[in-house]
CSV table of C-alpha atoms in Angstrom, one decimal:
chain,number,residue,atom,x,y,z
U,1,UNK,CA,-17.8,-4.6,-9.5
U,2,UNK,CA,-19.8,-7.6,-8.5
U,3,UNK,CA,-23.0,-8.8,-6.7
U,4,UNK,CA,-21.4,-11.7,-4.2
U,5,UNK,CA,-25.1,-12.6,-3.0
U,6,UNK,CA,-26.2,-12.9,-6.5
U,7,UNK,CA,-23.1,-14.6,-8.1
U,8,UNK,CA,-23.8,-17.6,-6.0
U,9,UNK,CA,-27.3,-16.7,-6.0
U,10,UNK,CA,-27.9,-16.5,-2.1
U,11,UNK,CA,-29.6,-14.6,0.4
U,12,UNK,CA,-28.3,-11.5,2.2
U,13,UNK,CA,-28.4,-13.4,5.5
U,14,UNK,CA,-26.8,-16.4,4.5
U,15,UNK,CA,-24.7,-17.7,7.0
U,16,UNK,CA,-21.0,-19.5,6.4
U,17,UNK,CA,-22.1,-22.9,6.0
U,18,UNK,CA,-24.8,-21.9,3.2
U,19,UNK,CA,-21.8,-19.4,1.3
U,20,UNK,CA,-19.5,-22.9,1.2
U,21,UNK,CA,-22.1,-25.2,0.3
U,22,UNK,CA,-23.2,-22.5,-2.6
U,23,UNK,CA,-19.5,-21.9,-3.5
U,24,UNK,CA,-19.0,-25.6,-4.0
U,25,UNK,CA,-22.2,-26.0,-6.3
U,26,UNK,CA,-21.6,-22.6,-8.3
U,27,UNK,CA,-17.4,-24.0,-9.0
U,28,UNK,CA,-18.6,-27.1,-9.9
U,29,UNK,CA,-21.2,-26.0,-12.5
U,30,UNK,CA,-18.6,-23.5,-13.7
U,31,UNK,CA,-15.3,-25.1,-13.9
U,32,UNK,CA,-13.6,-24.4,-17.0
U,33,UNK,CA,-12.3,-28.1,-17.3
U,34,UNK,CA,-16.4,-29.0,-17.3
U,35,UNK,CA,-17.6,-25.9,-19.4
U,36,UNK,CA,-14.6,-26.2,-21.8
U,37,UNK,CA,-15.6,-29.7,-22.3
U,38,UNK,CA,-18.9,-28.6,-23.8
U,39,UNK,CA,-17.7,-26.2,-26.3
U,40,UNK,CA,-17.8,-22.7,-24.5
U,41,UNK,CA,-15.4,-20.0,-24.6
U,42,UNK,CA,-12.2,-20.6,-22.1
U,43,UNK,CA,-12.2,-16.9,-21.4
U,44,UNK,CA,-15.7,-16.5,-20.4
U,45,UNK,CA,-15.4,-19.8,-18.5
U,46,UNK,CA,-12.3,-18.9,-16.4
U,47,UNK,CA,-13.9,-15.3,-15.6
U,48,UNK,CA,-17.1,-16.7,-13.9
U,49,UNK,CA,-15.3,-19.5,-12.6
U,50,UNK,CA,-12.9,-15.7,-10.6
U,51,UNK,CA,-16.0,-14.1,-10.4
U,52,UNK,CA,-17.3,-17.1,-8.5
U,53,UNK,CA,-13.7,-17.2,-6.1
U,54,UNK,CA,-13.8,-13.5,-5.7
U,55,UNK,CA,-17.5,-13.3,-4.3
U,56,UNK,CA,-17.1,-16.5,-1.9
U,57,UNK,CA,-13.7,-14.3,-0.6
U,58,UNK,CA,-15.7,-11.4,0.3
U,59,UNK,CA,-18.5,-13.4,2.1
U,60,UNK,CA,-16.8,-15.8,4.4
U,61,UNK,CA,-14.4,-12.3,5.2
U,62,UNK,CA,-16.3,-10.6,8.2
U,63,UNK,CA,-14.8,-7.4,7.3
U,64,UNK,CA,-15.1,-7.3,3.5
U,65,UNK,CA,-18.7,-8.6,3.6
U,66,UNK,CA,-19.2,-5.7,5.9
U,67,UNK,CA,-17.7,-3.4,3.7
U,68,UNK,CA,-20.0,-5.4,1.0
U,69,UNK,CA,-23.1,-5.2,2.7
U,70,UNK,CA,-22.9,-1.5,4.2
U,71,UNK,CA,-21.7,0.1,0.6
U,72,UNK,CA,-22.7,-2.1,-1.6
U,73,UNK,CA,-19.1,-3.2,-3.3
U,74,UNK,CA,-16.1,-4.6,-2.3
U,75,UNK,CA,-13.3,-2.2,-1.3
U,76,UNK,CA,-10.6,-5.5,-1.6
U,77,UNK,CA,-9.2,-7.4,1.2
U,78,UNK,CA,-7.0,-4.7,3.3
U,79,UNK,CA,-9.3,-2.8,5.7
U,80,UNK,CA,-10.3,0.8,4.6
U,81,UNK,CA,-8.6,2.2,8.4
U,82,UNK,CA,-5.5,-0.2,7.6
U,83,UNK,CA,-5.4,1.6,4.8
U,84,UNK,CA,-5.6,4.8,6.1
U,85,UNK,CA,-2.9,3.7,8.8
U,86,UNK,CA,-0.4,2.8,5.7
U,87,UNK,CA,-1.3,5.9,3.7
U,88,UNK,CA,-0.7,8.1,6.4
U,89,UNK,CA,2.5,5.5,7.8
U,90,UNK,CA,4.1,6.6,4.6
U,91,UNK,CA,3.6,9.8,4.1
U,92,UNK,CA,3.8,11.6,7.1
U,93,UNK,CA,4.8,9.2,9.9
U,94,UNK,CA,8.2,7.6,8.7
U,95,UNK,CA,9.6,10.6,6.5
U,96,UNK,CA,9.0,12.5,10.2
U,97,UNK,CA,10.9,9.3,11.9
U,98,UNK,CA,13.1,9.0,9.5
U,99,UNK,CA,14.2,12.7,9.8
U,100,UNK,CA,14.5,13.1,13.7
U,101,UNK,CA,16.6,9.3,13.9
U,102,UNK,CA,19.2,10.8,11.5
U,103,UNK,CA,19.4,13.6,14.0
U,104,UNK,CA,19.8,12.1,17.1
U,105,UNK,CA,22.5,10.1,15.1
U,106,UNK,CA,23.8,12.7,13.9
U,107,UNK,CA,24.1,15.1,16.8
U,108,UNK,CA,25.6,11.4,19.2
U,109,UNK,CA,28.4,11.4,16.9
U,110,UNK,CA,29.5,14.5,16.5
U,111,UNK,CA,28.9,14.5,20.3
U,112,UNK,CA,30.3,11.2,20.6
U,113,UNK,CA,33.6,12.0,18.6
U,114,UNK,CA,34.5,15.4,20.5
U,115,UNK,CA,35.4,13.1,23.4
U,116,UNK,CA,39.4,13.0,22.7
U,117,UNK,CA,40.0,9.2,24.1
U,118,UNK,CA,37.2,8.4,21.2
U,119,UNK,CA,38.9,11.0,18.7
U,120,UNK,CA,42.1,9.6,19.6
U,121,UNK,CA,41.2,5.6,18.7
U,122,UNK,CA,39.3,6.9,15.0
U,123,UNK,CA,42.6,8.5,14.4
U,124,UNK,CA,44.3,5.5,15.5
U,125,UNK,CA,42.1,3.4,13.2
U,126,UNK,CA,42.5,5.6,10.5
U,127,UNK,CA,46.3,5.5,10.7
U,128,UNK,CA,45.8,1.7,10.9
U,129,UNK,CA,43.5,1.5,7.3
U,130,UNK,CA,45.9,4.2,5.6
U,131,UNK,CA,49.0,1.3,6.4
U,132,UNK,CA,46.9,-1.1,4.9
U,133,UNK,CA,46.3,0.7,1.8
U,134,UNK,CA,49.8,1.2,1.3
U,135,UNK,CA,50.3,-2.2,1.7
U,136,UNK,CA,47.4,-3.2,-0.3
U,137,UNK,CA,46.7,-6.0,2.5
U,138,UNK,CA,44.4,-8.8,1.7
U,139,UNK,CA,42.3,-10.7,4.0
U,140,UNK,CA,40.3,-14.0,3.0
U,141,UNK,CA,41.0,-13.1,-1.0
U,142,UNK,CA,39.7,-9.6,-0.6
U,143,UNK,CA,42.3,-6.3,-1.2
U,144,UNK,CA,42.2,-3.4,0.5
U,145,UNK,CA,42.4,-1.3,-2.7
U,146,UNK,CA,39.6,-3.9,-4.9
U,147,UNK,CA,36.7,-2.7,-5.7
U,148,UNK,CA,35.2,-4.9,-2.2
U,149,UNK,CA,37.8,-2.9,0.1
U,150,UNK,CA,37.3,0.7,-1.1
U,151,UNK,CA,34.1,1.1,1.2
U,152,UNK,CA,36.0,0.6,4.4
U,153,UNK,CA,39.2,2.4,3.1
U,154,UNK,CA,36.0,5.6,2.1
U,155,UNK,CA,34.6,5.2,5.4
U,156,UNK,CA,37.5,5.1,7.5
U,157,UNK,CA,38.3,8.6,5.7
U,158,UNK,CA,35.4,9.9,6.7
U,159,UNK,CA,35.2,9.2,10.3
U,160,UNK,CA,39.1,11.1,10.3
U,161,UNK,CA,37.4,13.7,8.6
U,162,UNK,CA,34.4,14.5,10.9
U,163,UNK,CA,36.8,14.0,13.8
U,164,UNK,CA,39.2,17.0,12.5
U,165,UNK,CA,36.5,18.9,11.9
U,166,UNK,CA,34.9,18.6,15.3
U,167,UNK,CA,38.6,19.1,16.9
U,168,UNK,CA,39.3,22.2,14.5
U,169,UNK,CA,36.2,24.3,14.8
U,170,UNK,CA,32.7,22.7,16.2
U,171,UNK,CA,30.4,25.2,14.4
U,172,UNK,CA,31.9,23.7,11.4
U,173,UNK,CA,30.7,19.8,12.4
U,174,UNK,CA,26.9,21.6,13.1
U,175,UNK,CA,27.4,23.0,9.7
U,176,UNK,CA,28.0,19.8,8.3
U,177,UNK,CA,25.5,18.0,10.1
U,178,UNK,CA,23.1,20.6,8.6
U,179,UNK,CA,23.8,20.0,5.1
U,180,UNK,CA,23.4,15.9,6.0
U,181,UNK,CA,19.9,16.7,7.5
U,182,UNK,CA,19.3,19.2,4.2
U,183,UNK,CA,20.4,15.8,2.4
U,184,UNK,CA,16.3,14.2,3.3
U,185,UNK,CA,14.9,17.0,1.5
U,186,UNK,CA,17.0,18.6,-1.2
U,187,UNK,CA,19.8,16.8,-3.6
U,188,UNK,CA,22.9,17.6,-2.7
U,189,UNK,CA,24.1,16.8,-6.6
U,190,UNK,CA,22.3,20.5,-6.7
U,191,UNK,CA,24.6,21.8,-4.6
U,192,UNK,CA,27.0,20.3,-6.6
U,193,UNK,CA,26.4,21.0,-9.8
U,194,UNK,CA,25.9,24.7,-9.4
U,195,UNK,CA,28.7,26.6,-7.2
U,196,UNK,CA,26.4,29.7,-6.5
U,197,UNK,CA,23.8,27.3,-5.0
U,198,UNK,CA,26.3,25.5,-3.0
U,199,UNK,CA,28.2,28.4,-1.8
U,200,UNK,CA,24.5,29.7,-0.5
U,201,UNK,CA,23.5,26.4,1.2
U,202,UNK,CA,27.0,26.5,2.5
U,203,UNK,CA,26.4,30.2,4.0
U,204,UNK,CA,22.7,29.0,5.1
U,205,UNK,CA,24.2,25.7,6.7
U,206,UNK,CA,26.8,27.9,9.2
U,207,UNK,CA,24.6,30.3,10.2
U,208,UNK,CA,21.6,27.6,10.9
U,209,UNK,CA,24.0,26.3,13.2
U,210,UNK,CA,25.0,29.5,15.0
U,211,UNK,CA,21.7,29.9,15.5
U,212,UNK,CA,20.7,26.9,16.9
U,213,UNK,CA,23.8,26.0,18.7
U,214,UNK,CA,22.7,25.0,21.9
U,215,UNK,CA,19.5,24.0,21.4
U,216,UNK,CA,20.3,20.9,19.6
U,217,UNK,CA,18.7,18.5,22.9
U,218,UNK,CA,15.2,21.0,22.5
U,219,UNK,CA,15.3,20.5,18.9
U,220,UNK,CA,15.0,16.5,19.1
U,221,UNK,CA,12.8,16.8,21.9
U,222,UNK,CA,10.2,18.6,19.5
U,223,UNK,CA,10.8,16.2,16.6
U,224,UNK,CA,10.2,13.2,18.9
U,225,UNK,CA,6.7,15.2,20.0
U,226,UNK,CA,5.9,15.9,16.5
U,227,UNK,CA,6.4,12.3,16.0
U,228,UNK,CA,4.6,11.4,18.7
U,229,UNK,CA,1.5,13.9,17.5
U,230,UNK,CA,1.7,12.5,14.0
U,231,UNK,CA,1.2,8.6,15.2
U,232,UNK,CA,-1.7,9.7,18.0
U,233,UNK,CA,-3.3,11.5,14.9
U,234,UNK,CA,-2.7,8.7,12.2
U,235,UNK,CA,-4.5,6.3,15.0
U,236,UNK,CA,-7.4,8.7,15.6
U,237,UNK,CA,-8.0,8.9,11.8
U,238,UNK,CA,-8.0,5.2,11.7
U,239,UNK,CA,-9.8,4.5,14.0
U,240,UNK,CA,-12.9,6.9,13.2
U,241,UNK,CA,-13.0,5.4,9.3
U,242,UNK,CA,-13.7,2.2,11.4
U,243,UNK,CA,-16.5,3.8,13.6
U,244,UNK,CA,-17.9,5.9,10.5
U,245,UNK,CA,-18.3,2.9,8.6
U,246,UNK,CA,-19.7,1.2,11.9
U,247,UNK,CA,-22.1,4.4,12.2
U,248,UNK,CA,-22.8,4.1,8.0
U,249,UNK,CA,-24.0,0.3,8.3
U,250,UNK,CA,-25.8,1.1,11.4
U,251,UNK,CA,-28.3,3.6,9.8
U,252,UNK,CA,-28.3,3.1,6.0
U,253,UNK,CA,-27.2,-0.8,6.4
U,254,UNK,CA,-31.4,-1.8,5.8
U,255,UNK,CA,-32.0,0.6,3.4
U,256,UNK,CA,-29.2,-0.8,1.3
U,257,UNK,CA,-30.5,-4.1,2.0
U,258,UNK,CA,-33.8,-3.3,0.8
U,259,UNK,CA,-32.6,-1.7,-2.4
U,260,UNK,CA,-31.1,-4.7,-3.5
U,261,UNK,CA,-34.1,-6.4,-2.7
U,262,UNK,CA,-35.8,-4.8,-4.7
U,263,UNK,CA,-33.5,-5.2,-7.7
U,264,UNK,CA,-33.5,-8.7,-7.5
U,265,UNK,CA,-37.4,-8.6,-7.8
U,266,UNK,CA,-37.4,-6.1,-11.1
U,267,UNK,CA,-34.7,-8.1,-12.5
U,268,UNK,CA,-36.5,-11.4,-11.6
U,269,UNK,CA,-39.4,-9.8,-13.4
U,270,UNK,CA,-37.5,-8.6,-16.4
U,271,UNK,CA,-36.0,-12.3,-16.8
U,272,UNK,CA,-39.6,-13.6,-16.8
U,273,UNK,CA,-40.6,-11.3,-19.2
U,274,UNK,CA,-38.0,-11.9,-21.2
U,275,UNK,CA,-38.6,-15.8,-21.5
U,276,UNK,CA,-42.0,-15.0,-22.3
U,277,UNK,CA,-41.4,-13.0,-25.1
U,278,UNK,CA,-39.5,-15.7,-26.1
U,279,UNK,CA,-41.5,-18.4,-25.9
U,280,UNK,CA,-44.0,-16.4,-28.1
U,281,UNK,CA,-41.3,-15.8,-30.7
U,282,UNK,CA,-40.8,-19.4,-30.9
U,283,UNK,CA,-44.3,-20.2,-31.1
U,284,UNK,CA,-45.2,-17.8,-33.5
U,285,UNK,CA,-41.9,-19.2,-35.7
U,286,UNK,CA,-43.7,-22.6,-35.3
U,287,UNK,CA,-47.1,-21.7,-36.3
U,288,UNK,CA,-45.2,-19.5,-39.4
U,289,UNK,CA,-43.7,-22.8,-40.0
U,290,UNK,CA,-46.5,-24.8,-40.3
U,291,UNK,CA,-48.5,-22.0,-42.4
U,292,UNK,CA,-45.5,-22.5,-45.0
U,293,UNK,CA,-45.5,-26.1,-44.8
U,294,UNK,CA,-49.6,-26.4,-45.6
U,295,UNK,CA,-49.6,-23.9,-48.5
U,296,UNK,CA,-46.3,-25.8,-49.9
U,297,UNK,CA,-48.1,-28.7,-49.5
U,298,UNK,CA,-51.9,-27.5,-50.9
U,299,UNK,CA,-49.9,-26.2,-54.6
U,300,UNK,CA,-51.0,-27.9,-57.2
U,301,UNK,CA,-48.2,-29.8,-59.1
U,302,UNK,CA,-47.8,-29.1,-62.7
C-alpha cells in the first residue's frame, strides 16, 4: 500500500499536468539504468522505479484517485461496483441463465421432435449416417468410423434416440429432460457409479415430470423472471457501491484529507529531527576526533 501524493511528492490537489510533470522528474531520478549506474541495488531500484508507475496510474485515473483520495488506498484499476457486477455476474446471474436457456432448449426439442414430418427426416438422417458407417465413407480424408467421425456418427444416435423416446411414451422424454437439467447441478457419473442412486434419481426424474407436465411454458416463464430479478438486483447493488462511495467521499473526503495532512507535517518533523541528530553525531565524532589527534600529538616521544 502506497502514498501516490507522497511518492512523487505532490499536493492533494494537484492537477494532471503537475502528476505528469512530477512523474517525469521522479522516473528520471529513479531509473534503474541511472541508479544502477551508481552502484545501488537493482531490486531496490526497479521497485521505486513500479512504485513510482503505480502511483502516477492511480492519479491520472479519475476513478482510482477517487477511490485513493476517499479511502485512503488504492483498490486497483477495475471499479469496486464493476466488481460487484462481475462477482454477482458469476455467481448468481449466468448459473440462473445458464439453467433456464438449457430449458427452453430443451423443452423446443423435445417439442420440436414430436412433430412427425421433423421425426420422420432425424430418422431419415439417421438411417443415412448408419449407411455411412457401414460403409465407413470418407469425405475430404476424414472416415466416418476415425476418431474425427465418431462425434457425428454419436450424435446422429442420439437425436434417433430422443425421437423414439418422444414417439414411444412422452412422460419418458420429460423424464429425460429432467435428468439433463439435474446434469447443472449434480454429476451424473454419481448416478452412474452407484445403481441405488441412479435407480432413485430415475424414480425422482419420472415423477418430477408427471408432476409438472403441463406446466413446462409457466415453469420458463418464472425462470426468465427470476432472471430478470437477479440482473435488476445485481444493477441496484452496483449501482449503490457507486453512490455509497459518492456519499463516503462527500462527508469524510476532508477529514481524510486533513489526516494526511497532518502526517506529512509529523513526518516532516521527524525527518528534521532526525537530520539534526545527525548532524550532532557527526560533529561530536569531529570534535572526538580532534580531541584524539591533540593528545596524540601533545605525548612526549621516548
Amino acid at each position: 500500500m502506497i502514498d501516490a501524493y507522497d511518492v512523487l511528492n505532490l499536493s492533494f490537489d494537484a492537477d494532471e499536468e503537475e502528476i505528469k510533470k512530477a512523474y517525469r522528474r521522479m522516473s528520471l531520478q529513479h531509473h534503474p539504468d541511472k541508479v544502477g549506474a551508481s552502484g545501488s541495488s537493482c531490486e531496490e531500484a526497479n521497485a521505486k522505479f513500479n512504485e513510482i508507475k503505480i502511483a502516477r496510474d492511480i492519479l491520472v485515473d479519475p476513478d482510482r484517485r477517487k477511490i485513493h483520495d476517499t479511502f485512503g488506498i488504492d483498490l486497483g484499476e477495475e471499479k469496486p461496483e464493476l466488481e460487484v457486477w462481475t462477482i454477482g455476474v458469476g455467481s448468481m446471474l449466468s448459473p440462473m441463465g445458464t439453467f433456464a436457456l438449457k430449458t427452453v432448449v430443451m423443452r423446443v426439442v423435445i417439442w420440436t421432435l414430436g412433430w412427425r414430418y421433423i421425426g420422420y427426416l432425424v430418422l431419415l438422417l439417421g438411417m443415412v449416417v448408419a449407411l455411412l458407417y457401414a460403409i465407413d465413407f470418407k469425405f475430404r480424408e476424414v472416415k466416418v468410423r476415425s476418431q474425427d467421425g465418431l462425434p457425428y456418427v454419436i450424435g446422429a444416435g442420439i437425436a434417433v434416440g430422443v425421437v423414439a423416446i418422444v414417439w414411444v411414451w412422452q412422460l419418458l422424454a420429460d423424464a429425460a429432460g429432467i435428468v439433463y437439467l439435474a446434469s447443472e447441478v449434480v454429476d451424473l457419473a454419481l448416478f452412474l457409479e452407484n445403481w441405488k442412486i441412479g435407480l432413485g434419481a430415475a424414480i425422482t426424474s419420472f415423477f418430477v415430470a408427471w408432476l409438472v407436465r403441463g406446466w413446462w411454458f409457466w415453469i420458463i416463464v418464472l425462470q426468465v423472471a427470476l432472471v430478470v430479478v437477479v440482473l435488476i438486483a445485481v444493477s441496484m447493488a452496483s449501482e449503490l457501491v457507486r453512490l455509497w462511495i459518492e456519499n463516503v467521499k462527500t462527508q469524510h473526503g476532508d477529514k481524510l484529507k486533513d489526516w494526511r495532512l497532518r502526517l506529512r507535517k509529523q513526518r516532516k518533523t521527524l525527518q528534521d529531527e532526525v537530520a539534526e541528530l545527525k548532524n550532532k553525531m557527526q560533529d561530536c565524532e569531529r570534535v572526538g576526533n580532534g580531541y584524539a589527534v591533540d593528545n596524540i600529538a601533545r605525548r612526549p616521544v621516548r
